[in-house]
DNA sequence: CATGAATGAGGGTTCATTCAT
DNA sequence: AATGAATGAACCCTCATTCAT
């Protein structure tokens, strides 16, 4: 039967259940049952339950980290920042369930024994699209641009309209905020 | 000793612990110990653990519901919407720990058997500050205004600056987004 | 309001609930709620939960004990024994719920720290309607006469027919068994 | 050590304790301790405490159901009915502790979410040894025959005499009652 | 690769009971 | 005669985890 890919299947099912019910309320029994294997089988692939979560966490943060690293290597210009927003939106949409899960389970994820937290990465990211000596209003605009992308990925599904149109509009507003901040 | 206020004290300690570690990872034993009473005492005041959470949830949503009701009774004008933002920001800052907790434990709160969910209230709220026939960009601006206030309450503590200045700036950006949307 | 009779009301409600759900599964909370008083109030009238049960037990065994005592004072004749059956049937029907409860909760009642057990009384009673030197078949007939009365009180409700007719028939069969035993 | 038979051992110990103290008063801790395993081990074999009871209940009712089914397939004759009594007595003696337990814990067993109740089976069984158009006295005789067997299994241990003799006498009385009913 | 069987720790909950008022 | 508040013990149950096979 399906071989070798078990590790991935576990992660997939885990994400699905974690996202639906939260990490703590999802038991390994549930995951195992949905995969039609025994709990013990999970332990062949992951040392602990937290390990499954950490795996997911890394899948999520890798693109963020890459984006951050890339941005750091670029000139601190408006153009770079525009590109950061574009790429961040793409990442967000690409891994929406993962992002959503991390947002909705921050309380859990915060305690994870794993390098930088999600929030720390957000701080880094926002730091990259603004200058500390900007006027406060403009700093807020830059941060708002990032959160607009978040809203776009997680909240805009509640608004009528063509998905692509919506994401275009979201990006436009975000870029606009950025531009306003840099105009001042 | 201190009597009569036990119910409130339970809720206070619970919020503190829920916020810190998440709802599921906080045990009633912990709450009881911190209050120096037995677990059973908690059950005299709340029928179930979830009931404590529901109590907190209501404390949070009451101001939101009042705001929503108030807004519904006003003319759908820019002025009303500006006032909504002002009041929402005030509510947000007033009950920051509660709001933060609800955001960070959405997975848990979502399943709560309690009237409208947090998200449903957000939808109502955003619906009140925009018109469905706005251009998509402008709808996004209005939603972004709300999320800017959120960012202001939860994320801006990571930015240097005088708290009051920061909140002023946050409100300004939010109002600005609203105005842009209504200018179009 | 209703005063003085609270003790009785507690016993009534308790019997009702004990009979319906069993003693162990009935909590004092339930009893108190159904009476619209607090649990603590029950403790004014009964020292413990078991005390309520003991009260009920005595209400049940008093008629049995009286019957046993009466029979002991009579000549060990067929006539006496016929009268025992008649009186036992009357007692059975009079306190049917109580008897039924005792039968259905023997496991609980057995441990009661209270003089003779229900079973011991049954042994006494059967001892009174037979002679130890009867042939075994006849001893069985006498015991069977008693159990016929039980069946009459608790099981015959499942048989079609006029209640009075049924009880008459039951007594007739019981008396008949007794007579057969004494004829031999 | 002894493996594979754990499930059976749990059921054995459970019956012993349930019979001795009643179902509700027997805790899983007790069962586990007597088996020298942990409580959790019980849950590997039974989904719930009630499940253990249901297991026992089925062990008890299986022979009854088989007997009922068999009887239904036979002609409604006196001979069949005699055989029913014989087989029922055998079943009763075979599974005496189980029967005794069910009788003494009817209050508990009644609520069991499990097909037919014990009482319903008794109704079926008595229905099989009599005709609805018998005179009432004769219907009672047939029912009494069944209850005589019960008395034989549970109460006759309190009577002096050789066990086998006693059971023979019991069956004789039961058969006699049946015959009298059919003679009329 | 995976299972069957089991464990230890802890969870939420309920209970009978107490006692100051 | 009854209540409000609380307790201590026990309960059933679930969980993540282990390990021999």
XYZ file of C-alpha atoms (C1' of nucleotides) in Angstrom:
778
model
C 0.000 0.000 0.000
C 0.919 3.654 0.118
C 4.443 3.512 1.504
C 6.985 6.048 2.512
C 4.489 8.848 2.443
C 3.024 7.962 5.800
C 4.900 10.753 7.530
C 3.355 13.267 5.181
C -0.098 11.790 5.577
C 0.172 12.070 9.317
C 1.097 15.706 9.009
C -1.771 16.368 6.639
C -4.373 14.772 8.833
C -2.894 16.399 11.893
C -3.070 19.841 10.347
C -6.635 19.262 9.322
C -7.677 18.194 12.809
C -5.527 20.719 14.651
C -7.025 23.473 12.512
C -10.543 22.263 13.072
C -10.464 21.605 16.799
C -7.229 23.020 18.059
C -4.042 21.240 18.972
C -4.862 20.292 22.551
C -8.288 18.995 21.783
C -6.984 16.744 19.040
C -5.777 13.404 20.351
C -3.350 11.057 18.737
C -6.081 8.469 18.830
C -8.153 10.636 16.519
C -5.298 11.129 14.108
C -4.485 7.439 14.131
C -8.092 6.438 13.600
C -8.528 8.761 10.677
C -5.417 7.238 9.108
C -6.539 3.757 10.033
C -3.355 2.926 11.862
C -2.632 2.508 15.548
C -1.424 5.236 17.806
C 1.808 3.372 18.225
C 2.427 3.709 14.502
C 2.569 7.473 14.844
C 5.474 7.049 17.195
C 7.458 5.419 14.504
C 7.345 8.648 12.536
C 7.304 11.301 15.266
C 8.930 11.149 18.650
C 6.120 13.057 20.355
C 2.873 14.781 19.651
C 4.611 18.121 19.870
C 6.966 16.919 17.188
C 4.113 16.733 14.738
C 3.225 20.294 15.558
C 6.818 21.395 15.232
C 6.931 19.787 11.834
C 3.935 21.804 10.772
C 5.368 24.889 12.333
C 8.512 24.571 10.284
C 6.585 24.069 7.095
C 4.931 27.354 7.874
C 7.898 29.350 8.981
C 10.286 28.239 6.268
C 8.690 30.493 3.638
C 8.503 33.305 6.179
C 12.135 32.893 7.095
C 13.147 32.769 3.465
C 11.196 35.918 2.817
C 12.796 37.654 5.785
C 16.266 36.576 4.751
C 15.703 37.675 1.207
C 14.429 41.046 2.318
C 17.377 41.569 4.602
C 19.696 41.110 1.641
C 17.907 43.777 -0.386
C 18.232 47.545 -0.176
C 15.778 49.032 2.363
C 13.784 50.710 -0.397
C 10.113 51.139 -1.184
C 10.525 48.762 -4.102
C 11.864 45.999 -1.878
C 9.029 46.544 0.533
C 6.445 46.368 -2.199
C 7.938 43.069 -3.243
C 7.855 41.865 0.370
C 4.131 42.533 0.502
C 3.571 40.741 -2.786
C 5.565 37.723 -1.709
C 4.021 37.669 1.738
C 0.549 37.655 0.254
C 1.508 34.794 -1.997
C 2.923 32.823 0.937
C -0.155 33.544 2.982
C -2.508 32.273 0.319
C -0.288 29.337 -0.420
C -0.313 28.043 3.130
C -3.565 29.525 4.338
C -4.680 26.625 6.561
C -1.308 26.533 8.223
C -1.298 30.278 8.848
C -4.818 30.210 10.094
C -3.975 27.387 12.439
C -0.982 29.220 13.862
C -3.062 32.325 14.405
C -5.868 30.464 16.096
C -3.563 28.470 18.341
C -1.047 31.094 19.322
C -1.505 30.221 22.942
C -0.234 26.725 22.237
C 2.371 27.593 19.658
C 3.875 30.239 21.889
C 5.223 27.618 24.277
C 6.808 25.581 21.526
C 10.460 24.818 22.152
C 11.387 25.975 18.701
C 13.645 28.851 17.701
C 11.769 32.027 17.045
C 8.091 32.308 17.741
C 5.491 33.285 15.241
C 5.125 36.651 16.853
C 8.862 37.282 16.751
C 8.803 36.611 13.045
C 5.937 39.071 12.666
C 8.023 41.663 14.461
C 10.914 41.031 12.130
C 8.677 41.225 9.121
C 7.028 44.463 10.099
C 10.471 45.832 10.951
C 11.470 45.218 7.359
C 8.722 47.278 5.769
C 9.164 50.415 7.856
C 11.862 52.637 9.270
C 12.071 53.282 13.029
C 12.348 57.003 12.394
C 9.148 57.186 10.389
C 6.437 59.302 11.963
C 4.267 57.102 14.188
C 1.333 57.332 11.781
C 3.468 56.045 8.985
C 4.830 53.199 11.036
C 1.266 52.255 11.780
C 0.481 52.387 8.074
C 3.212 49.904 7.306
C 2.106 47.537 10.007
C -1.451 47.977 8.862
C -0.372 46.949 5.388
C 0.808 43.605 6.705
C -2.348 43.060 8.731
C -4.413 43.969 5.732
C -2.854 41.004 3.987
C -3.769 38.839 6.939
C -7.323 40.071 6.880
C -7.281 39.359 3.167
C -6.261 35.786 3.681
C -8.495 34.930 6.615
C -11.381 37.306 6.801
C -12.159 38.316 3.247
C -13.804 34.989 2.534
C -16.751 36.472 4.399
C -17.115 39.179 1.779
C -18.980 38.677 -1.499
C -16.948 38.822 -4.651
C -14.586 37.061 -6.974
C -11.653 35.664 -4.964
C -9.063 36.979 -7.354
C -10.616 40.441 -7.421
C -10.628 40.450 -3.674
C -6.979 39.539 -3.375
C -6.061 42.159 -5.964
C -7.931 44.767 -3.995
C -6.285 43.617 -0.774
C -2.839 43.949 -2.269
C -3.709 47.339 -3.711
C -4.768 48.657 -0.325
C -1.675 47.251 1.318
C 0.619 48.771 -1.296
C -1.250 52.012 -1.023
C -0.691 52.172 2.724
C 2.971 51.506 2.161
C 3.195 54.226 -0.445
C 1.447 56.754 1.748
C 3.915 55.999 4.512
C 6.833 56.514 2.203
C 5.461 59.662 0.629
C 5.417 61.556 3.881
C -13.013 36.014 54.806
C -13.673 37.755 51.552
C -17.069 36.424 50.630
C -19.562 37.048 47.913
C -16.873 37.983 45.435
C -15.599 34.467 44.903
C -17.342 34.119 41.579
C -15.595 37.209 40.289
C -12.263 36.105 41.642
C -12.593 32.797 39.849
C -13.266 34.588 36.608
C -10.307 36.898 37.080
C -7.850 34.143 37.821
C -9.270 32.025 35.041
C -8.833 34.789 32.486
C -5.286 35.323 33.619
C -4.408 31.656 33.290
C -6.401 31.018 30.139
C -4.681 33.985 28.523
C -1.268 32.842 29.597
C -1.464 29.150 28.743
C -4.626 28.692 26.768
C -7.947 27.307 27.893
C -7.288 23.616 27.426
C -3.902 23.652 29.069
C -5.274 25.361 32.151
C -6.660 22.899 34.642
C -9.250 23.606 37.252
C -6.747 22.415 39.805
C -4.493 25.298 38.813
C -7.265 27.841 39.107
C -8.361 26.460 42.438
C -4.841 26.378 43.830
C -4.159 29.938 42.873
C -7.357 30.961 44.665
C -6.557 28.701 47.585
C -9.860 26.875 47.394
C -10.682 23.336 46.298
C -11.692 22.358 42.805
C -15.111 21.495 44.162
C -15.572 25.093 45.241
C -15.349 26.162 41.613
C -18.258 23.893 40.902
C -20.365 25.687 43.409
C -20.068 28.812 41.298
C -19.856 27.406 37.781
C -21.598 24.333 36.501
C -18.659 23.392 34.295
C -15.257 24.531 33.138
C -16.768 25.718 29.880
C -19.168 27.809 31.889
C -16.291 29.851 33.226
C -15.172 30.466 29.679
C -18.673 31.370 28.599
C -18.836 33.856 31.430
C -15.674 35.501 30.154
C -16.936 35.364 26.611
C -20.054 37.251 27.571
C -18.066 39.884 29.386
C -16.225 40.389 26.159
C -19.063 40.358 23.735
C -21.393 42.560 25.732
C -19.544 45.761 24.743
C -19.284 44.523 21.168
C -22.984 43.789 21.036
C -23.832 47.135 22.534
C -21.665 48.836 19.981
C -23.263 46.894 17.159
C -26.736 47.661 18.392
C -25.951 51.302 18.780
C -24.502 51.495 15.301
C -27.536 49.819 13.797
C -29.729 52.539 15.278
C -27.676 55.316 13.695
C -27.763 56.621 10.144
C -25.353 54.740 7.880
C -23.112 57.764 7.511
C -19.395 58.401 7.598
C -19.814 60.169 10.924
C -21.455 57.147 12.495
C -18.710 54.938 11.199
C -16.014 57.190 12.544
C -17.672 56.991 15.912
C -17.833 53.192 15.614
C -14.097 53.072 15.119
C -13.522 55.374 18.072
C -15.743 53.326 20.337
C -14.373 50.037 19.110
C -10.853 51.156 19.828
C -11.910 52.178 23.329
C -13.590 48.820 23.921
C -10.551 47.009 22.592
C -8.185 48.807 24.923
C -10.553 48.502 27.809
C -10.778 44.743 27.611
C -7.471 44.020 25.930
C -6.607 40.786 27.790
C -10.043 39.399 27.064
C -9.824 40.262 23.388
C -6.348 38.905 23.109
C -7.445 35.691 24.761
C -10.376 35.255 22.410
C -8.113 35.812 19.412
C -5.495 33.392 20.609
C -7.999 30.691 21.472
C -10.345 30.958 18.539
C -10.154 27.248 17.949
C -11.619 26.657 21.374
C -14.035 29.543 21.445
C -15.442 28.594 18.073
C -17.071 25.466 19.474
C -18.669 27.315 22.356
C -22.393 26.744 22.542
C -23.098 30.382 22.860
C -25.181 32.512 20.519
C -23.076 34.246 17.936
C -19.424 33.445 17.576
C -16.688 35.966 17.776
C -16.185 35.804 14.050
C -19.860 36.362 13.363
C -19.689 39.507 15.429
C -16.666 40.641 13.445
C -18.641 40.159 10.269
C -21.481 42.228 11.636
C -19.101 44.921 12.747
C -17.303 45.176 9.440
C -20.656 45.186 7.695
C -21.543 48.299 9.629
C -18.590 50.369 8.499
C -18.913 49.727 4.789
C -21.509 49.493 2.036
C -21.863 46.331 -0.048
C -21.844 48.390 -3.223
C -18.544 50.064 -2.469
C -15.786 49.268 -4.906
C -13.876 46.229 -3.648
C -10.808 48.314 -2.781
C -12.929 50.530 -0.601
C -14.564 47.623 1.141
C -11.105 46.316 1.875
C -10.132 49.731 3.256
C -13.009 49.648 5.700
C -12.185 46.153 6.863
C -8.563 47.129 7.073
C -9.552 49.988 9.335
C -11.009 47.567 11.824
C -8.017 45.273 11.659
C -5.742 48.231 12.120
C -7.409 48.794 15.451
C -6.779 45.163 16.322
C -3.150 45.469 15.385
C -3.079 48.612 17.488
C -4.349 46.814 20.523
C -2.326 43.634 20.253
C 0.705 44.191 18.136
C 1.710 47.794 18.648
C 3.151 47.038 22.054
C 6.100 45.716 20.092
C 6.773 49.137 18.637
C 8.742 51.819 20.472
C 6.851 54.915 21.503
C 4.503 56.516 23.954
C 1.395 54.339 24.274
C -0.985 57.220 23.907
C 0.804 58.532 20.828
C 0.636 55.082 19.332
C -3.067 54.719 19.878
C -3.675 58.179 18.469
C -1.725 57.244 15.388
C -3.599 53.955 15.076
C -6.950 55.689 15.224
C -5.784 58.271 12.713
C -4.781 55.613 10.209
C -8.058 53.772 10.707
C -10.105 56.931 10.262
C -8.039 57.812 7.246
C -8.756 54.463 5.601
C -12.433 54.993 6.269
C -12.356 58.479 4.800
C -10.533 57.309 1.665
C -13.187 54.652 1.174
C -15.961 57.177 1.483
C -14.303 59.788 -0.709
C -14.281 57.533 -3.713
C -45.997 26.776 54.270
C -46.196 23.045 54.722
C -44.540 22.609 58.087
C -43.620 19.661 60.218
C -44.258 17.232 57.412
C -40.978 17.902 55.683
C -39.457 14.719 57.019
C -42.233 12.701 55.472
C -42.006 14.556 52.195
C -38.300 13.815 52.011
C -38.973 10.136 52.538
C -41.684 10.114 49.882
C -39.571 11.784 47.256
C -36.603 9.637 48.187
C -38.578 6.435 47.788
C -39.859 7.587 44.447
C -36.388 8.360 43.172
C -34.667 5.403 44.785
C -37.261 3.109 43.247
C -36.897 4.679 39.842
C -33.132 4.921 39.597
C -31.744 2.961 42.490
C -30.313 4.219 45.745
C -26.747 4.848 44.651
C -27.678 6.636 41.502
C -29.984 9.009 43.330
C -28.151 11.986 44.762
C -29.214 14.177 47.611
C -29.054 17.066 45.198
C -31.813 15.468 43.162
C -33.982 14.885 46.192
C -33.423 18.421 47.419
C -34.150 19.921 44.020
C -37.367 18.031 43.647
C -38.445 19.322 47.069
C -37.198 22.783 46.269
C -34.977 22.994 49.309
C -31.210 22.895 49.653
C -29.213 19.787 50.273
C -28.264 21.164 53.663
C -31.916 21.169 54.636
C -32.044 17.408 54.295
C -29.392 17.198 56.953
C -31.640 18.878 59.391
C -34.005 15.936 59.139
C -31.665 13.010 58.487
C -28.156 12.554 59.744
C -26.980 10.846 56.558
C -28.198 9.621 53.228
C -28.234 6.088 54.552
C -30.524 7.275 57.306
C -33.179 8.095 54.781
C -32.906 4.612 53.391
C -33.027 3.096 56.855
C -36.173 5.043 57.524
C -37.752 3.556 54.441
C -36.468 0.139 55.324
C -38.152 0.287 58.694
C -41.417 1.372 57.181
C -41.219 -1.743 55.097
C -40.081 -4.219 57.678
C -42.408 -3.118 60.461
C -45.419 -4.881 58.896
C -43.274 -7.901 58.110
C -41.972 -8.049 61.663
C -45.443 -7.659 63.056
C -46.640 -10.455 60.844
C -43.760 -12.677 61.914
C -44.330 -11.938 65.562
C -48.018 -12.595 65.274
C -47.440 -15.886 63.512
C -44.969 -17.017 66.145
C -47.625 -16.534 68.799
C -50.110 -18.731 66.938
C -50.296 -22.516 66.792
C -48.226 -23.956 63.907
C -51.335 -25.055 62.052
C -52.503 -24.915 58.460
C -55.068 -22.301 59.445
C -52.417 -20.003 60.854
C -50.360 -20.442 57.738
C -53.283 -19.636 55.500
C -53.789 -16.468 57.464
C -50.079 -15.641 57.113
C -50.383 -15.853 53.359
C -53.466 -13.657 53.370
C -51.862 -11.049 55.564
C -48.588 -11.167 53.669
C -50.374 -10.578 50.402
C -52.165 -7.624 51.930
C -48.910 -6.172 53.241
C -47.254 -6.715 49.887
C -49.949 -4.863 47.990
C -50.121 -2.150 50.588
C -46.463 -1.272 50.333
C -45.755 -2.455 46.839
C -43.329 0.316 45.802
C -41.347 -0.181 48.971
C -41.164 -3.941 48.484
C -40.265 -3.570 44.881
C -37.526 -1.139 45.784
C -36.071 -3.479 48.386
C -36.085 -6.331 45.915
C -34.451 -4.323 43.185
C -31.794 -2.906 45.455
C -30.910 -5.922 47.527
C -27.270 -5.422 46.811
C -27.409 -2.048 48.538
C -29.817 -2.936 51.280
C -27.819 -5.999 52.235
C -24.997 -3.843 53.609
C -27.319 -1.727 55.693
C -26.291 -1.515 59.323
C -29.765 -2.388 60.471
C -30.898 -5.400 62.498
C -32.062 -8.239 60.334
C -31.750 -8.138 56.589
C -34.576 -8.486 54.170
C -33.425 -11.947 53.265
C -33.262 -13.019 56.903
C -36.849 -11.971 57.303
C -37.779 -13.971 54.239
C -36.128 -16.992 55.807
C -38.083 -16.478 58.994
C -41.285 -16.060 57.074
C -40.860 -19.163 54.980
C -39.867 -21.034 58.130
C -43.237 -20.164 59.566
C -45.302 -21.676 56.768
C -43.576 -25.052 56.624
C -42.181 -27.751 58.886
C -38.526 -28.826 58.613
C -39.594 -32.453 58.516
C -41.875 -32.020 55.543
C -40.803 -33.923 52.483
C -38.564 -31.716 50.355
C -41.239 -31.336 47.673
C -43.651 -30.015 50.241
C -41.165 -27.617 51.704
C -40.654 -26.296 48.196
C -44.416 -25.945 47.804
C -44.610 -23.757 50.890
C -41.760 -21.558 49.771
C -43.276 -21.434 46.336
C -46.505 -20.189 47.905
C -44.670 -17.173 49.304
C -42.905 -16.480 46.037
C -46.181 -16.780 44.205
C -47.390 -13.865 46.269
C -44.286 -11.917 45.283
C -44.841 -12.679 41.657
C -48.421 -11.596 42.171
C -47.394 -8.253 43.537
C -44.615 -7.439 41.106
C -44.975 -9.435 37.959
C -48.689 -9.950 37.463
C -49.140 -6.389 36.292
C -47.774 -7.686 33.012
C -50.709 -10.043 32.632
C -54.046 -8.974 31.181
C -57.019 -9.049 33.510
C -58.886 -7.323 36.308
C -56.443 -6.529 39.141
C -58.737 -7.905 41.810
C -59.361 -11.109 39.884
C -55.651 -11.521 39.474
C -54.908 -11.118 43.149
C -57.685 -13.534 44.035
C -56.222 -16.086 41.671
C -52.754 -15.511 43.089
C -53.944 -16.101 46.621
C -55.850 -19.178 45.516
C -52.761 -20.712 43.944
C -50.685 -19.894 47.008
C -53.233 -21.381 49.364
C -53.506 -24.387 47.124
C -49.772 -25.006 47.255
C -49.911 -24.758 51.010
C -52.806 -27.205 51.195
C -51.079 -29.707 48.921
C -48.036 -29.563 51.165
C -50.114 -30.174 54.234
C -52.184 -32.958 52.671
C -49.265 -35.200 52.087
C 2.383 -13.302 31.585
C -1.110 -14.593 31.012
C -2.114 -12.781 27.877
C -5.122 -12.758 25.648
C -7.430 -13.739 28.465
C -7.373 -10.346 30.166
C -10.770 -9.415 28.840
C -12.280 -12.521 30.351
C -10.497 -12.001 33.644
C -11.879 -8.497 33.863
C -15.380 -9.790 33.328
C -14.926 -12.495 35.953
C -13.651 -10.163 38.610
C -16.241 -7.587 37.720
C -19.076 -10.051 38.121
C -17.718 -11.159 41.436
C -17.510 -7.627 42.759
C -20.713 -6.373 41.168
C -22.536 -9.309 42.706
C -21.027 -8.733 46.096
C -21.417 -4.981 46.398
C -23.589 -3.909 43.540
C -22.587 -2.256 40.283
C -22.535 1.350 41.397
C -20.633 0.682 44.560
C -17.926 -1.187 42.714
C -15.264 1.126 41.365
C -12.992 0.436 38.454
C -10.122 1.034 40.820
C -11.235 -1.979 42.820
C -11.512 -4.182 39.770
C -8.146 -3.067 38.498
C -6.464 -3.567 41.845
C -7.787 -7.061 42.204
C -6.431 -7.895 38.752
C -3.196 -6.109 39.491
C -3.433 -3.889 36.452
C -4.119 -0.173 36.127
C -7.532 1.323 35.606
C -6.395 2.434 32.187
C -5.843 -1.178 31.229
C -9.534 -1.824 31.715
C -10.235 0.856 29.187
C -8.169 -0.913 26.641
C -10.597 -3.812 26.784
C -13.880 -2.047 27.522
C -14.883 1.369 26.298
C -16.709 2.184 29.508
C -17.690 0.776 32.861
C -21.198 0.180 31.557
C -19.689 -1.828 28.732
C -18.377 -4.356 31.215
C -21.854 -4.693 32.612
C -23.342 -5.020 29.162
C -20.872 -7.776 28.437
C -22.072 -9.646 31.492
C -25.658 -8.944 30.622
C -25.229 -10.519 27.230
C -23.577 -13.575 28.700
C -26.669 -13.942 30.810
C -29.317 -13.268 28.250
C -27.818 -15.350 25.481
C -29.003 -18.660 27.018
C -32.370 -17.098 27.813
C -32.750 -15.871 24.259
C -31.736 -19.210 22.872
C -34.268 -20.904 25.079
C -36.981 -18.483 24.029
C -36.157 -18.929 20.375
C -36.123 -22.673 20.681
C -39.473 -22.701 22.450
C -41.032 -20.508 19.815
C -40.100 -23.055 17.177
C -41.789 -25.903 19.051
C -45.481 -26.806 19.191
C -47.276 -25.036 22.033
C -47.772 -28.253 23.927
C -47.411 -29.332 27.530
C -44.362 -31.391 26.559
C -42.613 -28.355 25.126
C -43.402 -26.411 28.235
C -42.059 -29.095 30.477
C -38.849 -29.024 28.514
C -38.730 -25.251 28.835
C -38.863 -25.547 32.590
C -36.150 -28.184 32.575
C -33.887 -26.118 30.380
C -34.590 -22.929 32.238
C -33.671 -24.551 35.523
C -30.447 -25.803 34.003
C -29.616 -22.333 32.668
C -30.435 -20.805 35.999
C -28.137 -23.119 37.889
C -25.450 -22.818 35.285
C -25.244 -19.060 35.534
C -26.525 -18.598 39.052
C -24.239 -15.730 40.093
C -25.067 -13.863 36.923
C -28.801 -14.318 37.420
C -28.603 -13.407 41.044
C -26.675 -10.283 40.158
C -29.217 -9.223 37.559
C -32.031 -9.718 40.027
C -30.317 -7.790 42.766
C -29.364 -4.910 40.508
C -32.471 -4.545 38.445
C -32.613 -0.852 39.128
C -29.269 -0.445 37.415
C -29.754 -2.979 34.676
C -33.100 -1.507 33.738
C -31.462 1.638 32.348
C -29.016 -0.323 30.262
C -29.085 0.699 26.627
C -29.305 -2.851 25.493
C -32.077 -4.439 23.476
C -34.667 -6.111 25.607
C -34.604 -5.777 29.348
C -34.455 -8.631 31.747
C -38.091 -8.127 32.633
C -39.168 -8.162 29.007
C -37.475 -11.500 28.602
C -39.297 -12.785 31.662
C -42.555 -11.714 30.091
C -41.703 -13.570 26.917
C -40.706 -16.624 28.823
C -43.845 -16.767 30.931
C -45.862 -16.159 27.805
C -44.408 -19.326 26.360
C -45.514 -21.632 29.158
C -49.142 -20.553 29.308
C -52.069 -19.706 27.052
C -53.793 -16.314 27.288
C -57.174 -18.048 27.407
C -56.310 -20.165 30.418
C -58.375 -19.456 33.491
C -56.621 -16.844 35.590
C -55.716 -19.379 38.300
C -53.990 -21.511 35.724
C -52.095 -18.621 34.245
C -50.885 -17.846 37.721
C -49.843 -21.481 38.155
C -47.669 -21.297 35.052
C -46.031 -18.080 36.161
C -45.612 -19.520 39.592
C -43.810 -22.477 38.046
C -41.182 -20.137 36.615
C -40.808 -18.245 39.877
C -40.490 -21.514 41.717
C -37.400 -22.200 39.654
C -36.069 -18.784 40.604
C -36.710 -19.455 44.256
C -34.994 -22.779 43.755
C -31.885 -21.175 42.353
C -31.608 -18.252 44.752
C -33.476 -18.959 47.920
C -33.299 -22.702 48.440
C -29.697 -22.492 49.585
C -31.221 -21.364 52.865
C -32.988 -24.683 53.283
C -31.307 -27.764 54.720
C -30.857 -30.704 52.420
C -28.830 -32.230 49.631
C -28.518 -29.723 46.779
C -29.452 -32.227 44.131
C -32.475 -33.414 46.067
C -33.574 -29.839 46.450
C -33.330 -29.055 42.778
C -35.179 -32.230 41.907
C -37.953 -31.237 44.278
C -38.038 -27.739 42.844
C -38.423 -29.048 39.330
C -41.090 -31.464 40.446
C -43.158 -28.704 42.002
C -42.752 -26.536 38.935
C -43.758 -29.326 36.590
C -46.647 -30.130 38.861
C -47.949 -26.578 38.704
C -47.689 -26.711 34.950
C -49.549 -29.995 34.778
C -52.333 -28.749 37.038
C -52.752 -25.734 34.783
C -52.994 -27.916 31.712
C -55.317 -30.442 33.286
C -58.050 -27.942 33.896
C 6.583 -0.604 9.657
C 3.387 -1.447 12.629
C 0.531 -3.574 16.437
C -1.466 -5.058 20.998
C -1.326 -4.329 25.498
C -0.457 -1.629 29.041
C 0.903 2.478 32.152
C 1.102 6.890 34.956
C -0.518 11.103 35.282
C -3.915 13.942 35.187
C -8.471 15.660 33.561
C -13.317 17.333 34.686
C -17.021 16.178 37.541
C -20.063 14.615 41.343
C -20.946 13.318 45.870
C -22.085 13.181 50.769
C -21.123 15.994 54.271
C -20.144 20.220 57.321
C -20.827 24.584 59.504
C -21.394 29.410 60.305
C -25.186 32.222 59.834
C -36.032 25.130 59.982
C -33.105 26.156 56.410
C -29.304 28.339 53.449
C -24.781 29.533 51.172
C -20.439 28.303 50.645
C -17.166 25.152 50.828
C -14.499 20.629 51.400
C -12.233 15.994 50.704
C -12.591 11.973 48.654
C -13.628 9.444 45.055
C -15.286 8.754 40.494
C -15.059 7.617 35.410
C -12.395 8.533 31.756
C -8.687 10.125 28.358
C -4.229 11.104 27.165
C 0.537 10.789 25.553
C 3.740 7.510 25.825
C 6.296 2.859 25.966
C 7.827 -1.647 24.529
C 7.958 -6.436 23.403
C 6.740 -8.764 19.407
